[in-house]
Structure formats: structure tokens, C-alpha cells
Short mmCIF file of C-alpha atoms and ligand atoms in Angstrom, two decimals:
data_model
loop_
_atom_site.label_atom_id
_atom_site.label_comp_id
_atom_site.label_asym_id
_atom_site.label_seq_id
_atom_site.Cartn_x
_atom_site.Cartn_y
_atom_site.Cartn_z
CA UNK Q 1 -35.35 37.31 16.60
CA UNK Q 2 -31.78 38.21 17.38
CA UNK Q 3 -29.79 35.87 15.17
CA UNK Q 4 -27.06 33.50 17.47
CA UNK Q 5 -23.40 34.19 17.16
CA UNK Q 6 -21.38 31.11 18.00
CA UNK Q 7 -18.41 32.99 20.29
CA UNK Q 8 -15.14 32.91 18.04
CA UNK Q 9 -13.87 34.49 21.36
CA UNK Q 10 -15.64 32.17 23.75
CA UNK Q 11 -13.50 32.82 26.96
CA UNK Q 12 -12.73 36.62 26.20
CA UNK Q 13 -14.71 39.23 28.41
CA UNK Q 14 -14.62 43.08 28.73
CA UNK Q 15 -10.20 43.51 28.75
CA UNK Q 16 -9.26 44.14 32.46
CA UNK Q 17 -7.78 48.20 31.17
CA UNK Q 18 -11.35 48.94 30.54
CA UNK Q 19 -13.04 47.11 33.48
CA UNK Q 20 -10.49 48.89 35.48
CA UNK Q 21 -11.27 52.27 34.18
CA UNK Q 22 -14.98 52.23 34.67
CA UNK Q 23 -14.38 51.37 38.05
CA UNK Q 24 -11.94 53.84 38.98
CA UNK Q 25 -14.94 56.85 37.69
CA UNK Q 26 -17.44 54.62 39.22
CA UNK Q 27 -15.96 55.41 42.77
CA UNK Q 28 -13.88 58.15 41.55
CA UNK Q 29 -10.50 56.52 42.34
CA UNK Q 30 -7.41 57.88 41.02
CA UNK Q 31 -6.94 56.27 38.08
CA UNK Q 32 -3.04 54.57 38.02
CA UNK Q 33 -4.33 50.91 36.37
CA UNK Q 34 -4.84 51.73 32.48
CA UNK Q 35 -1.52 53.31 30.80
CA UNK Q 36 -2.53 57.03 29.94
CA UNK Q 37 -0.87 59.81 30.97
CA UNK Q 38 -3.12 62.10 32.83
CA UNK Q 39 -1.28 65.26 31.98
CA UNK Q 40 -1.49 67.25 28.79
CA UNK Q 41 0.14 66.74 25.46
CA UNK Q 42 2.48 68.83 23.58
CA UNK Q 43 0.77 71.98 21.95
CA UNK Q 44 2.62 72.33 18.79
CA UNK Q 45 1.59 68.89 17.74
CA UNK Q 46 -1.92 69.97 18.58
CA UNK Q 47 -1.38 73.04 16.45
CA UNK Q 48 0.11 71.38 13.37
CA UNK Q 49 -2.54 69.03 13.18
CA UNK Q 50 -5.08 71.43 13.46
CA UNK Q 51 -3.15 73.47 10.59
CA UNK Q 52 -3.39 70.59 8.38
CA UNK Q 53 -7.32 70.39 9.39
CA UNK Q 54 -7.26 73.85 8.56
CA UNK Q 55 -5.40 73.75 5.03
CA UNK Q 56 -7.86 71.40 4.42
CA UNK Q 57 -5.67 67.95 4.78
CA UNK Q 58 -8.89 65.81 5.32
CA UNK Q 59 -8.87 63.19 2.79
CA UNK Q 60 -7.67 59.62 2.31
CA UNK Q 61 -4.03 59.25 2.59
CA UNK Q 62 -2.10 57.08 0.62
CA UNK Q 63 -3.12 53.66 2.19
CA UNK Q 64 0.04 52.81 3.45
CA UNK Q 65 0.63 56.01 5.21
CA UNK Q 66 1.40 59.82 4.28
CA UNK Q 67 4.84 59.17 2.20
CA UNK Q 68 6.03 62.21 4.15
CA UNK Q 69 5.89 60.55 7.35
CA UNK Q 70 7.24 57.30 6.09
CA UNK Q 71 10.44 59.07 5.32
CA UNK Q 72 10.80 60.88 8.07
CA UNK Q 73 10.16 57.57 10.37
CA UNK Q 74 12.56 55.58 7.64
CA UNK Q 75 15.31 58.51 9.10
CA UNK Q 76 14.17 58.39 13.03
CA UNK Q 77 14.98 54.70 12.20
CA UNK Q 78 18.22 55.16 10.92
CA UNK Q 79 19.35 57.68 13.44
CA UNK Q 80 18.41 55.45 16.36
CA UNK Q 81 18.88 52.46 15.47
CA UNK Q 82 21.63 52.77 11.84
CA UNK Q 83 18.78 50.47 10.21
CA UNK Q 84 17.89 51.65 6.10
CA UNK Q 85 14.37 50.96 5.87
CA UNK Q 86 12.48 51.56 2.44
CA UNK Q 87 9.87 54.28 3.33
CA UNK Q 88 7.63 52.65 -0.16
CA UNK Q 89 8.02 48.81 0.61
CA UNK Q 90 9.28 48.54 4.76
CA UNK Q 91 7.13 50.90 6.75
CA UNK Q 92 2.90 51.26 6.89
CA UNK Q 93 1.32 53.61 9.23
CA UNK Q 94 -1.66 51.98 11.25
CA UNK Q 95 -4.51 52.94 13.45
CA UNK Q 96 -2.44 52.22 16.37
CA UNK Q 97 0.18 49.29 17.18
CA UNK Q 98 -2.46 46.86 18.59
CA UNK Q 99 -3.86 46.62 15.20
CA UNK Q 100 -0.34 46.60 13.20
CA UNK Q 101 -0.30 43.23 15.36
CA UNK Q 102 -3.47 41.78 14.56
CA UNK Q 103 -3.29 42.75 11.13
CA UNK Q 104 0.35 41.01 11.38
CA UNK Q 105 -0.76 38.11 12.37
CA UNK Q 106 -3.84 38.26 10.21
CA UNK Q 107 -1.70 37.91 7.21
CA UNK Q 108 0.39 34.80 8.10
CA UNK Q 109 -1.43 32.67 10.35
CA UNK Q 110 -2.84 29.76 9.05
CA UNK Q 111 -5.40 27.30 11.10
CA UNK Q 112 -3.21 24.99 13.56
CA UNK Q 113 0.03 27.24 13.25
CA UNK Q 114 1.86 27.47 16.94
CA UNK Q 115 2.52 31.15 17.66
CA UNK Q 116 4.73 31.26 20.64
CA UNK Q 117 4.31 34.20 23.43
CA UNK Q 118 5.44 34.97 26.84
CA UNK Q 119 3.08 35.78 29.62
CA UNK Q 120 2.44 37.73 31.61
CA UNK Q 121 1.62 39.03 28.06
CA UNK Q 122 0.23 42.31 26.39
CA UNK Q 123 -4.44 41.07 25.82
CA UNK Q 124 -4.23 41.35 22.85
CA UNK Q 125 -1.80 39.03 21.63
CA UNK Q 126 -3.88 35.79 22.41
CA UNK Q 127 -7.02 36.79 21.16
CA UNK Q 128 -4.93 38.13 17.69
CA UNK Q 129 -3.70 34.62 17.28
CA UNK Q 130 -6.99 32.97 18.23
CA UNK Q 131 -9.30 35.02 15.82
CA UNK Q 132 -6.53 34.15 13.32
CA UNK Q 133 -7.21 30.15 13.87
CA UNK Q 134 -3.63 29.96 15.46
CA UNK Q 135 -2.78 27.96 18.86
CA UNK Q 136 -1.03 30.32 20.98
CA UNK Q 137 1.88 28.85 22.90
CA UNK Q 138 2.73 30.61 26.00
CA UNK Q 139 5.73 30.66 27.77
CA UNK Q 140 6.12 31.92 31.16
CA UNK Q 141 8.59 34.14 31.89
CA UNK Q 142 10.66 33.26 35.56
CA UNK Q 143 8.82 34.93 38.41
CA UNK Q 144 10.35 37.44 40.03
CA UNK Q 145 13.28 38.32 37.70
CA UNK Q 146 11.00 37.92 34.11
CA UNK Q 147 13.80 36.24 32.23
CA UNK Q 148 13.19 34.37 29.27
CA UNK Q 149 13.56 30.62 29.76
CA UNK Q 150 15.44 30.00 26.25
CA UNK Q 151 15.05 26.64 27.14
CA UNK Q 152 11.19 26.34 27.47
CA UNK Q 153 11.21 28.49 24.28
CA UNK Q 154 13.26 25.52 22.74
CA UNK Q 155 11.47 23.10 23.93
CA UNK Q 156 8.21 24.65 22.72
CA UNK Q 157 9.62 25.06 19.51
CA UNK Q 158 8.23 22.63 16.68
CA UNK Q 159 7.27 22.21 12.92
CA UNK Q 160 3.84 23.90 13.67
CA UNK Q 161 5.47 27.08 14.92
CA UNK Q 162 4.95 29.43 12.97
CA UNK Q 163 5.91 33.02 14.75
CA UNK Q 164 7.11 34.25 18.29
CA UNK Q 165 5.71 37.40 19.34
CA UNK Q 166 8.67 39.72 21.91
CA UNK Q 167 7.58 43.03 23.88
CA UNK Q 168 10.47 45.19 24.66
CA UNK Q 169 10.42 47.07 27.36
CA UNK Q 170 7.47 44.80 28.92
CA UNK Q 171 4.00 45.37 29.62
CA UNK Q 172 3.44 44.63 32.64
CA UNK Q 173 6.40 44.30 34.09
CA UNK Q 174 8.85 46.83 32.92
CA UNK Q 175 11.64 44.34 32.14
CA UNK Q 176 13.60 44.79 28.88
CA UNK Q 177 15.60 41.98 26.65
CA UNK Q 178 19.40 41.84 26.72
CA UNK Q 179 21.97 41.17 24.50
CA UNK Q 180 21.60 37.69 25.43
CA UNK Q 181 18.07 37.35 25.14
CA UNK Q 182 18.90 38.26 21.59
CA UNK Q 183 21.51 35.86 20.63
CA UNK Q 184 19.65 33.06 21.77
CA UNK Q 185 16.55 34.56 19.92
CA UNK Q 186 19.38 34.23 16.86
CA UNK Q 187 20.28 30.87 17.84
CA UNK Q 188 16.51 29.83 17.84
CA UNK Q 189 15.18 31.23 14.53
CA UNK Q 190 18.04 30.66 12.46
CA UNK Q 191 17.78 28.61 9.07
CA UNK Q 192 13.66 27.94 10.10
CA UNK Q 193 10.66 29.48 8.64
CA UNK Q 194 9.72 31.42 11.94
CA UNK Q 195 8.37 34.96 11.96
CA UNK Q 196 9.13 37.50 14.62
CA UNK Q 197 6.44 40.02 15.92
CA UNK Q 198 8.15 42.80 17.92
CA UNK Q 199 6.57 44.64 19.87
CA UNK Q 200 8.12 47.90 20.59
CA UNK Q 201 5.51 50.62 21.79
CA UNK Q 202 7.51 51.61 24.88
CA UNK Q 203 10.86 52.14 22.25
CA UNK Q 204 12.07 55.43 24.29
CA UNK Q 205 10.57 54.76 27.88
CA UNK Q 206 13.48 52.85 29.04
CA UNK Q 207 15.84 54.28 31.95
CA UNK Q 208 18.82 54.38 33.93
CA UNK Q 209 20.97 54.68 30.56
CA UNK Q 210 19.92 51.10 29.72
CA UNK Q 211 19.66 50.73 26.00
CA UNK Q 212 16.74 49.82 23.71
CA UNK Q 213 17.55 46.44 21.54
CA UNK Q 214 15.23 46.98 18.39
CA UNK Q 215 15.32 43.92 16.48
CA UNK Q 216 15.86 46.87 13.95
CA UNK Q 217 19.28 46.55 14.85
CA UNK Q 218 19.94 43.05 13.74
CA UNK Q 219 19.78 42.58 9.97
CA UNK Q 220 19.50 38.97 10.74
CA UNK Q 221 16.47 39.74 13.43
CA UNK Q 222 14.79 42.45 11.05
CA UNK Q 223 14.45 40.57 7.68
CA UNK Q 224 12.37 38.21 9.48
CA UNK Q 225 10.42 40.39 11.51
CA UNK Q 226 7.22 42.99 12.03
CA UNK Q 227 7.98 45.38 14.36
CA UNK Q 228 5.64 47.46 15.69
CA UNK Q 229 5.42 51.14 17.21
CA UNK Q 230 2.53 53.62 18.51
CA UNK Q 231 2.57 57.42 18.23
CA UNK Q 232 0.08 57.47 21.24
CA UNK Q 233 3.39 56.35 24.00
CA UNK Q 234 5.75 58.29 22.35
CA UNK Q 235 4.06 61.76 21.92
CA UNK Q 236 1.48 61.49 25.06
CA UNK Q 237 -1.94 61.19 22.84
CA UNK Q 238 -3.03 57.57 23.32
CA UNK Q 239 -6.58 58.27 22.13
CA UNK Q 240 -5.66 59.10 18.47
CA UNK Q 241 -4.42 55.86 17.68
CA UNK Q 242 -2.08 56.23 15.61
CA UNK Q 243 1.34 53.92 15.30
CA UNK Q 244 3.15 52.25 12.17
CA UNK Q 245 5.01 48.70 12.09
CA UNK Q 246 8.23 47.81 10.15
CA UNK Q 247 8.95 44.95 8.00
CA UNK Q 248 11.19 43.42 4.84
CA UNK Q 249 8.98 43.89 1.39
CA UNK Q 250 8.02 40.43 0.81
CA UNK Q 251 6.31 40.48 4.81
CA UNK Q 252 4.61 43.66 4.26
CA UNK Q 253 3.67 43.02 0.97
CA UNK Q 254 0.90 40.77 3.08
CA UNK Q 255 0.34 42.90 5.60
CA UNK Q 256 -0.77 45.42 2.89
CA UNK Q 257 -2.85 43.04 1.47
CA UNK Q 258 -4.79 42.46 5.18
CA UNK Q 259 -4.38 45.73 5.63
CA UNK Q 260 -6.11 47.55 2.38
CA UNK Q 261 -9.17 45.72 3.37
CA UNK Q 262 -9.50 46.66 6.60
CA UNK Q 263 -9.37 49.82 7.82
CA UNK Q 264 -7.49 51.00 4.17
CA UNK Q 265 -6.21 53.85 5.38
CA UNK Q 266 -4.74 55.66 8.88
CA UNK Q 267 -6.04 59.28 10.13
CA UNK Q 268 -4.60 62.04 7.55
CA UNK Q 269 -4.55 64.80 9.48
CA UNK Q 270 -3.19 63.56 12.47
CA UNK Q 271 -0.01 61.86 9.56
CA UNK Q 272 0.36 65.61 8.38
CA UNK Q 273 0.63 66.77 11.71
CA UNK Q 274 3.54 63.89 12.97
CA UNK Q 275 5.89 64.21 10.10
CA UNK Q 276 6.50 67.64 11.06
CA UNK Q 277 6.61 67.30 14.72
CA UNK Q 278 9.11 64.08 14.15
CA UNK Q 279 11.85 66.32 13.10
CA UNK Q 280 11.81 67.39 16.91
CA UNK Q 281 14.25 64.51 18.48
CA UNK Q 282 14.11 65.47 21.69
CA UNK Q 283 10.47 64.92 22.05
CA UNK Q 284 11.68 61.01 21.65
CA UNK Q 285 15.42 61.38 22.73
CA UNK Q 286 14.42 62.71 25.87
CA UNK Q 287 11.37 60.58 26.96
CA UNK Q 288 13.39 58.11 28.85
CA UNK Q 289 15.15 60.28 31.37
CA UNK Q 290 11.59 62.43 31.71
CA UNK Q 291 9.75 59.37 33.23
CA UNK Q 292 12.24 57.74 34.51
CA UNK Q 293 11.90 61.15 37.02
CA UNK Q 294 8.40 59.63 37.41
CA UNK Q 295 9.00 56.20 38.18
CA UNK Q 296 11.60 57.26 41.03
CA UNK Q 297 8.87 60.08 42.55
CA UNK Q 298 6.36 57.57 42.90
CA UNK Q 299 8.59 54.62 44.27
CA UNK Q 300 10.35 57.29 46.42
CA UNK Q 301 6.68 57.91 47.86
CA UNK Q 302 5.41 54.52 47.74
CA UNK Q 303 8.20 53.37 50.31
CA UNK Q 304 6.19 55.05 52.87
CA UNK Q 305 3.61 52.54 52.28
CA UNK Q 306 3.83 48.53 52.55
CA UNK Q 307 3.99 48.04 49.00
CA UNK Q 308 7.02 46.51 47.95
CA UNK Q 309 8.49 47.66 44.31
CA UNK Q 310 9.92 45.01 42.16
CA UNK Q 311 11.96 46.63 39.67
CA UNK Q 312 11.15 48.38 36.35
CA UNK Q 313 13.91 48.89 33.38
CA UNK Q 314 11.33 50.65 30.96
CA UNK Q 315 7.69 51.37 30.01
CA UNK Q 316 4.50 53.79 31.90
CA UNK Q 317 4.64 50.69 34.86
CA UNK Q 318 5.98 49.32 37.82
CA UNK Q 319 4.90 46.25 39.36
CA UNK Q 320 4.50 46.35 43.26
CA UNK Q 321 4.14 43.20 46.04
CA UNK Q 322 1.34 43.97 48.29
CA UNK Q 323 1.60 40.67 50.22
CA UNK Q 324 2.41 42.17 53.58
CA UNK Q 325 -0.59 44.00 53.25
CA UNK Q 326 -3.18 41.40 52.31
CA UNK Q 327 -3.54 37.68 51.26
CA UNK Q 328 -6.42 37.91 48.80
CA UNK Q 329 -5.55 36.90 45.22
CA UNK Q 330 -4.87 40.19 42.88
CA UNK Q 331 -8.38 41.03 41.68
CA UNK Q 332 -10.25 40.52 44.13
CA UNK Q 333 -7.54 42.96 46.40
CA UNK Q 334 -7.85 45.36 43.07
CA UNK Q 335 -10.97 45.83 43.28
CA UNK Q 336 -10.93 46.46 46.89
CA UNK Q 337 -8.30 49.04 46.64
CA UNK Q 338 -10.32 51.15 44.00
CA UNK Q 339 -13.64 50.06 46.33
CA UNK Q 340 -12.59 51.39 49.92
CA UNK Q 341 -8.94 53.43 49.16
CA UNK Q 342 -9.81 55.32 46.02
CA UNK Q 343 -6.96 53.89 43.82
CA UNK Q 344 -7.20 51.56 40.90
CA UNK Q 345 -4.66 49.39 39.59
CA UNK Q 346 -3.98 46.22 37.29
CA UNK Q 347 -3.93 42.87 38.51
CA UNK Q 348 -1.00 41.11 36.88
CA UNK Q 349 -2.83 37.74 37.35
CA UNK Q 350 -5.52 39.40 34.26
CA UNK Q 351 -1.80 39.24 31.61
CA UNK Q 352 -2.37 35.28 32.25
CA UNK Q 353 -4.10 32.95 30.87
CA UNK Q 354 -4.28 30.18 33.84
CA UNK Q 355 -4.82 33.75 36.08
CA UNK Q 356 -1.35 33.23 37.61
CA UNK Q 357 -1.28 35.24 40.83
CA UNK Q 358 1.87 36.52 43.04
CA UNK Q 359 0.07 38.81 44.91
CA UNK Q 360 1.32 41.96 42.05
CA UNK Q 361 -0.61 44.98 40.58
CA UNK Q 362 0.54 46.85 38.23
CA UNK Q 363 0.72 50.99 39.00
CA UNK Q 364 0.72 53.13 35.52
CA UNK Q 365 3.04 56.05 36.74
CA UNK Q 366 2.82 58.69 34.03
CA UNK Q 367 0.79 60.71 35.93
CA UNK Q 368 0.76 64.30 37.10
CA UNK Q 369 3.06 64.45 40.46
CA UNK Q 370 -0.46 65.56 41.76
CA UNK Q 371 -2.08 62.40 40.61
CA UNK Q 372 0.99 60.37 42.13
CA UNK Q 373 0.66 62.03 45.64
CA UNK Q 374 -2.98 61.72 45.88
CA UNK Q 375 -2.58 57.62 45.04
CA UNK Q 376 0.13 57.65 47.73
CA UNK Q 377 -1.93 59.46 49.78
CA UNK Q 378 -4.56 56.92 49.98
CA UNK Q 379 -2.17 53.79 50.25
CA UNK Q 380 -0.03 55.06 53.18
CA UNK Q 381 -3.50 54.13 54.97
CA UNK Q 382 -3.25 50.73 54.53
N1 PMP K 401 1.55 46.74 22.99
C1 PMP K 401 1.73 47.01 24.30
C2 PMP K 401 2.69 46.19 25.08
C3 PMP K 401 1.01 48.04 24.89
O1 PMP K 401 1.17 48.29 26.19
C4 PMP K 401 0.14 48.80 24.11
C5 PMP K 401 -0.59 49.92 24.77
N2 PMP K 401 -1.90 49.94 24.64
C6 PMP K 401 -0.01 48.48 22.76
C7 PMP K 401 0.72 47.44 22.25
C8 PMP K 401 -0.96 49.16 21.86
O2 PMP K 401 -0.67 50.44 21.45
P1 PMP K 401 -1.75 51.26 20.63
O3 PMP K 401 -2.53 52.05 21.60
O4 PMP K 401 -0.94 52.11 19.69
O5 PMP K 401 -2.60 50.29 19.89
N1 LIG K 402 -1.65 49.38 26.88
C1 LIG K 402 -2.49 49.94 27.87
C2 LIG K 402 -2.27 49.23 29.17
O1 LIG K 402 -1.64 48.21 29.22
C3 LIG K 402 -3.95 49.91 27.62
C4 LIG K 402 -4.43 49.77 26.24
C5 LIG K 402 -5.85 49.30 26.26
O2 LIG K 402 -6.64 49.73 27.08
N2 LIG K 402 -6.13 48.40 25.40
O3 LIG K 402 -2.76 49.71 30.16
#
């Protein structure tokens, strides 16, 4: 007899990126809901990792990444952002930043601490507190600009909290913090106990010349802090998993500890591989003003169709109004649209937890132009 698991994730199902996906091959949509890009990566890093395959790189790494590539992201770090971070006590490499914040969270959280988070919010965060024994706090952000509320976030703010996760530029909606959003995020954690989580995946997809605000860049921000990062956004290889998070010695000195025990050690290889190809800037420097090309072609062609765009400062989406077109709450018309127009998409409502719905999907626009013109295509039907 199957032995019973009592749920630790009781209300969790299969995440809305993967239901999404399956149904977009199922009816062979085009695929613009999960954030991929559909076109290739670049070739040399292909090639250098396979050289280290070759030269027979294939063993365990030091466990808290390839010291070669902690230096060289300890100087991307200071170039972009003038931050000195200790490549032996600041930086780890991880499988990917999703797990750099569980494992984050894993090595702070204690049962009944308040971890505060904004929604519409990244899956994974919720479900990283939960598993954790934390009580996640959410805090929406104001429909339809996505400003912080500082004031809500004040008001939230007790003797139980214990952290407050930020994502910079935003999943879903593209919106990125200001300087003000940092100086009351100053204002707020100042002289308490409370641990930031950053999230920073989408670091260099930001456009029209706006800047990225890494907490990196506030000492005050960054010695309280675990900011994270993924290889897969930056270099266009989401399915090797590969990213690294940032944090004072005493932080990481836990995170290590979570860390070492579960999954020990990142990809080797695939380390060997990046710490060469990271002395290319303008793989990274240039990132922004490449999609940003992609964002306009696709809202350029989507204002042949009813969609409305709402607008997007940074990261692979764009969030788009359908309501002239339909009344049906966001799944329901998601699933439609990949059903009977060929085109998949995220419903924001699934970044909730109370399923709050505005009548928005999400459209993932690092795609081939190709890819972009046969979504467009099929929309200009409706
Ligand atoms: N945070 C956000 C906001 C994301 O969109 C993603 C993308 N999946 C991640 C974290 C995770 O990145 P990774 O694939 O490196 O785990
Ligand atoms: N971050 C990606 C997205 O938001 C998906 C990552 C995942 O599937 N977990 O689409």
C-alpha cells in the first residue's frame, strides 16, 4: 500500500508556466505564456562549455561555485553596480535563482516568522516561505500603475516579520522600483532585524535608458540582503539552470550551510564555460536595448488587434487588457485563446493568491520576430 503524504503544499497544483506550456504543444499554439526565448543561444558559450567537457572539467566544483567565476561575477558586480563583493565569503553559484531563493529562505525562516511579498508575485515565493513554516504576507501592489503602497508595507510590518522579498524589473508586470521605492525601503528596514530577498533575474532587461537599482548599490540595502541572479535570462539558456545570489558573510555563511546539503554543488562545466564568456560585457551591457527592439515589434503589431498594452519598464513581458474583447475572467479566456486562436499566454490572476483578475495576460516577447508575427497573426482575428 502506497504510504499517505499529508500535503505540506495542500493548495499548490501543477505552476500555471507549465500548465500553460503543455497546452500550447497540446494544440500547437505559439507558445508566448512561459518566459523562454524561442531563438537560439550564443555559440561561443556553447563551445566553451563543451571545451571544458572536452578537457575533461566534469567533476564537483568547489561547493560554493568555480572560484573563477566568483571573481569574475565579484568584478561584473563592481563594474555595474561600484559594489566590492568578496568572491570567498559574498557570492555562491546555484542551480538557478529560484533555488538561491528557497535555499534563502530555507536558512532563516523560522515557524510563525511574517515574510512580506508583493503580488502579483513570482510562484515560487509563497510556496518557499510556506515549506519553510513562514506566513507569507502579501501586499498588493496598486492596479494599474504597480506601485508599492509603502504604507500597506508599514502597516504590515510587525515583530513577527522577519524578511521582505522585492523583484526588480517585475514578473509579471514589467514595472521596475525607483529611487523612491528605495528610500522608503531604507526608511522601513532601518535599525530592525529584517532581511531583504532581492530578486534580480531580469538585472539587464530593462529599457528606454531607465536604470537598474540593485540593492547592490546601497551599502545600507546590501549588508542586509540576498540578492539573487540567473545565468539562464541573461545569456538566453534557461534550461541549464544555472544563477548565483549575493550576500554579506555572516548571511551566506547560512545559506552555505542549507546549501551544502542540498544540492552541494552547481553544474561544473557549464561554471567553466561562464567565467570565460563573462569577460564579454556586451553580451549583458547590451541586452536591454536588444529586447527592448522586441517589446516595441510586438506592441507595434499588437495595436492592430484589440488588446490594449499596459506598459512594461523591463523583463521578457508585457501585460495586455483584453477587456474589449471578452468578459470572461483570465483563465478561463487563456485557455480559450490557446484552445480556438493558437496562442498561449499567462493569466495574471494565477501571480495571486485570492486569483485577483483585471481581465490581463501576460505575453512573453523574446521570441523570434517569426514567432511574434505568427501570435499577431492569430489575434488580429479576434
Ligand atoms: N524570479 C523571477 C521573477 C523569474 O521570472 C524567474 C524565471 N523563472 C526566476 C526567479 C527563476 O530563475 P531561474 O530559472 O534561474 O531559477
Ligand atoms: N520565470 C518563468 C516565467 O515566469 C518561468 C519559470 C518556470 O516555469 N518556473 O514564465
Amino acid at each position: 500500500m502506497t504510504p499517505f503524504i499529508q500535503s505540506k503544499l495542500p493548495n499548490a497544483g501543477t505552476t500555471i508556466f507549465t500548465t500553460m506550456s503543455a497546452l500550447a504543444v497540446q494544440y500547437q499554439a505559439v507558445n508566448l505564456g512561459q518566459g523562454f526565448p524561442d531563438f537560439p543561444m550564443n555559440e561561443n558559450l556553447i563551445e566553451l562549455v563543451s571545451d571544458a567537457m572536452r578537457k575533461g572539467y566534469n567533476q564537483y566544483v568547489h561547493m560554493n561555485g568555480l572560484p573563477l567565476l566568483r571573481e569574475r561575477i565579484a568584478e561584473k558586480i563592481h563594474f555595474l553596480y561600484g559594489a566590492t563583493v568578496h568572491p570567498d565569503t559574498d557570492i555562491t553559484v546555484t542551480p538557478g535563482a529560484t533555488y538561491a531563493i528557497y535555499s534563502a529562505l530555507t536558512s532563516f525562516v523560522q515557524p510563525g516568522d511574517e515574510v512580506i511579498y508583493f503580488e502579483p508575485a513570482y510562484d515560487s515565493y509563497v510556496p518557499g516561505i510556506l515549506l519553510n513554516g513562514g506566513i507569507p504576507v502579501g501586499i498588493k501592489l496598486v492596479h494599474p500603475d504597480y506601485v508599492i503602497d509603502w504604507n500597506e508595507v508599514k502597516k504590515a510590518v510587525n515583530n513577527k516579520t522577519r524578511a521582505i522579498i522585492i523583484n526588480t524589473p517585475h514578473n509579471p508586470t514589467g514595472k521596475i522600483i525607483n529611487d523612491n521605492d528605495i528610500a522608503e525601503l531604507r526608511n522601513l528596514v532601518r535599525d530592525t532585524n529584517i532581511i531583504i530577498i532581492s530578486d534580480e533575474v531580469y538585472e539587464h532587461i530593462i529599457f528606454d535608458d531607465e536604470k537598474h537599482l540593485s540593492l547592490l548599490r546601497y551599502p545600507d540595502l546590501a549588508e542586509r540582503s540576498f540578492i539573487c541572479f540567473s545565468f539562464g535570462k541573461v545569456y538566453h539558456c534557461t534550461g541549464w539552470k544555472m544563477g548565483y545570489v549575493i550576500a554579506p558573510a555572516e548571511m551566506m555563511k547560512e545559506f552555505r550551510k542549507v546549501h551544502q546539503f542540498n544540492c552541494f554543488t552547481s553544474n561544473g562545466a557549464v561554471q567553466y564555460g561562464l567565467a570565460e564568456f563573462m569577460l564579454q560585457r556586451e553580451q549583458y551591457t547590451e541586452l536591454g536595448k536588444q529586447l527592448q527592439q522586441k517589446r516595441d515589434y510586438f506592441a507595434n503589431a499588437m495595436s492592430a488587434t484589440k488588446f490594449r498594452a499596459l506598459p512594461s519598464s523591463g523583463s521578457y513581458f508585457q501585460l495586455y487588457d483584453y477587456s474589449a474583447l471578452s468578459n470572461e475572467l483570465e483563465n478561463d479566456f487563456a485557455v480559450r485563446l490557446t484552445k480556438e486562436y493558437g496562442v498561449t499566454t499567462i493569466p495574471v490572476s494565477a501571480f495571486y493568491t485570492d486569483a485577483t483578475d483585471h481581465q490581463l495576460l501576460r505575453f512573453c516577447f523574446v521570441k523570434k520576430q517569426e514567432t511574434l508575427d505568427r501570435a499577431v497573426e492569430r489575434l488580429v482575428k479576434l
